[in-house]
Short mmCIF file of C-alpha atoms in Angstrom, two decimals:
data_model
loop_
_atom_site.label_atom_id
_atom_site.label_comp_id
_atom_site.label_asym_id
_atom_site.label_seq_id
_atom_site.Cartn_x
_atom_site.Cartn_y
_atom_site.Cartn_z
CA UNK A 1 2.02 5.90 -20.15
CA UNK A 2 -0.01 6.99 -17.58
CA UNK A 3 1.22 9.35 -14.75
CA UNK A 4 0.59 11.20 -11.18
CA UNK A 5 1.90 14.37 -10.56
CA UNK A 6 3.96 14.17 -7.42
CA UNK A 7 2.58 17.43 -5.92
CA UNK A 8 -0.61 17.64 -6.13
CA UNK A 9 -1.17 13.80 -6.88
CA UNK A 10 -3.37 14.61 -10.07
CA UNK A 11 -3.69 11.30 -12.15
CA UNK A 12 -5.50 11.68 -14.85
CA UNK A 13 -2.56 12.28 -17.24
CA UNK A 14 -0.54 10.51 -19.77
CA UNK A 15 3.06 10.51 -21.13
CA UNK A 16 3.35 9.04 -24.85
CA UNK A 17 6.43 6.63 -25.13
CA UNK A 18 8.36 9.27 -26.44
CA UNK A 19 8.12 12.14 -24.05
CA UNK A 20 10.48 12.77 -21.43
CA UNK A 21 8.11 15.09 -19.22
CA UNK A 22 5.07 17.01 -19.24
CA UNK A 23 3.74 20.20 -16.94
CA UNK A 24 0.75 18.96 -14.11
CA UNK A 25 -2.79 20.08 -15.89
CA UNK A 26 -3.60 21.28 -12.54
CA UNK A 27 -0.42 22.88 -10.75
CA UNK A 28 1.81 23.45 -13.53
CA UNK A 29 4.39 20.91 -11.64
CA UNK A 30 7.41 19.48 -14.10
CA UNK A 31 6.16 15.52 -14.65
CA UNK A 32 8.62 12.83 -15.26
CA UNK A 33 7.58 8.55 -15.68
CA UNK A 34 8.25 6.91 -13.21
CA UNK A 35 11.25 4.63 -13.46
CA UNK A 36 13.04 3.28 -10.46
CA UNK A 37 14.48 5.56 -6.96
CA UNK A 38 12.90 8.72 -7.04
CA UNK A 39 15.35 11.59 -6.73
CA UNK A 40 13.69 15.17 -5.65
CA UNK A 41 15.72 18.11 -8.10
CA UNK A 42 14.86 21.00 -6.19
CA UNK A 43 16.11 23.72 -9.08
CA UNK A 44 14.29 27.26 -9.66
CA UNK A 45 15.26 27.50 -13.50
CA UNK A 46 12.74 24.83 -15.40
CA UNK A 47 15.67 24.66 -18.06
CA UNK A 48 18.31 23.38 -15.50
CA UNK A 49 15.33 21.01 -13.64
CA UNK A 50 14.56 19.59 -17.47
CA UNK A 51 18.18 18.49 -18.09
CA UNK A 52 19.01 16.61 -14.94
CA UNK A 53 15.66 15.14 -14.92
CA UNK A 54 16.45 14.02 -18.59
CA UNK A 55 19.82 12.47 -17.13
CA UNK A 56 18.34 10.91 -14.09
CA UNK A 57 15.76 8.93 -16.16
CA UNK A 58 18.38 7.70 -18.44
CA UNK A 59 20.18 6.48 -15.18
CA UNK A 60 16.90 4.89 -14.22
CA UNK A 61 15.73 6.95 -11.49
CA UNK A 62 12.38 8.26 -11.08
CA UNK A 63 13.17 12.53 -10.98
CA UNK A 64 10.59 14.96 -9.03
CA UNK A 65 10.82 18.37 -9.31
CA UNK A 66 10.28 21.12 -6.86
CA UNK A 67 10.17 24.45 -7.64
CA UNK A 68 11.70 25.86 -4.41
CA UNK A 69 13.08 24.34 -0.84
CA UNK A 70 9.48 24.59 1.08
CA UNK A 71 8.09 21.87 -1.97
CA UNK A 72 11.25 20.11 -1.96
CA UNK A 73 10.87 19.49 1.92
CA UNK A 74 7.41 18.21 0.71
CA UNK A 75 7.78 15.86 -1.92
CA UNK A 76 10.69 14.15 -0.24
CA UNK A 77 8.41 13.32 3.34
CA UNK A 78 5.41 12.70 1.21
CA UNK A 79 7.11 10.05 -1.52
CA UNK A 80 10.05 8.90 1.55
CA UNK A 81 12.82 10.09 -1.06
CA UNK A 82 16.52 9.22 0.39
CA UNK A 83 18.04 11.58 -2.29
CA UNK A 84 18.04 15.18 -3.44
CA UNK A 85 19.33 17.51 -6.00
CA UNK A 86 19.34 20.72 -4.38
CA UNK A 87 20.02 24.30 -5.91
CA UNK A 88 22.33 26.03 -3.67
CA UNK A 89 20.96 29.32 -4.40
CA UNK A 90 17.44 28.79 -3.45
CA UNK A 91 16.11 31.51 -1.49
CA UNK A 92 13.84 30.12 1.02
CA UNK A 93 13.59 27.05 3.54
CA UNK A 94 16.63 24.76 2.45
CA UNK A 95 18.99 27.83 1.66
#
């Protein structure tokens, strides 16, 4: 399955049917398929970010991860995203 990295809009990756995510060849970015609404997780720990991406694809949702507020703030203007997933201990912009 072919995929775009949300970030930095690299797209000249693939998923096989199997795998749940991948890391961006370019910025290292957490890459799920897409599926249906896109959902920004905005999570510093990649282990916490990997499990509720894992449950929001099984809900049908399309997950994006940022790494920190600033890139959540990002993704969500850039792809129009109406929901979020936010850490409530990140340290910078959405804090």
């Amino acid at each position: 399955m072919a995929v775009e990295c949300p970030v930095c809009s690299t797209s000249n990756m693939a998923l096989a049917d199997d795998q749940l995510w991948d890391t961006c060849n370019s910025c290292g970015s957490m890459i799920f398929p897409k599926k249906g609404t896109p959902v920004v997780i905005a999570h510093e720990s990649d282990a916490i970010a990997e499990e509720l991406g894992k449950a929001l694809l099984r809900g049908g949702y399309t997950p994006y991860r940022a790494e920190n507020g600033v890139q959540a703030e990002e993704l969500i203007r850039k792809h129009d995203v109406s929901v979020a997933v936010l850490d409530v201990g990140l340290r910078d912009k959405l804090a």
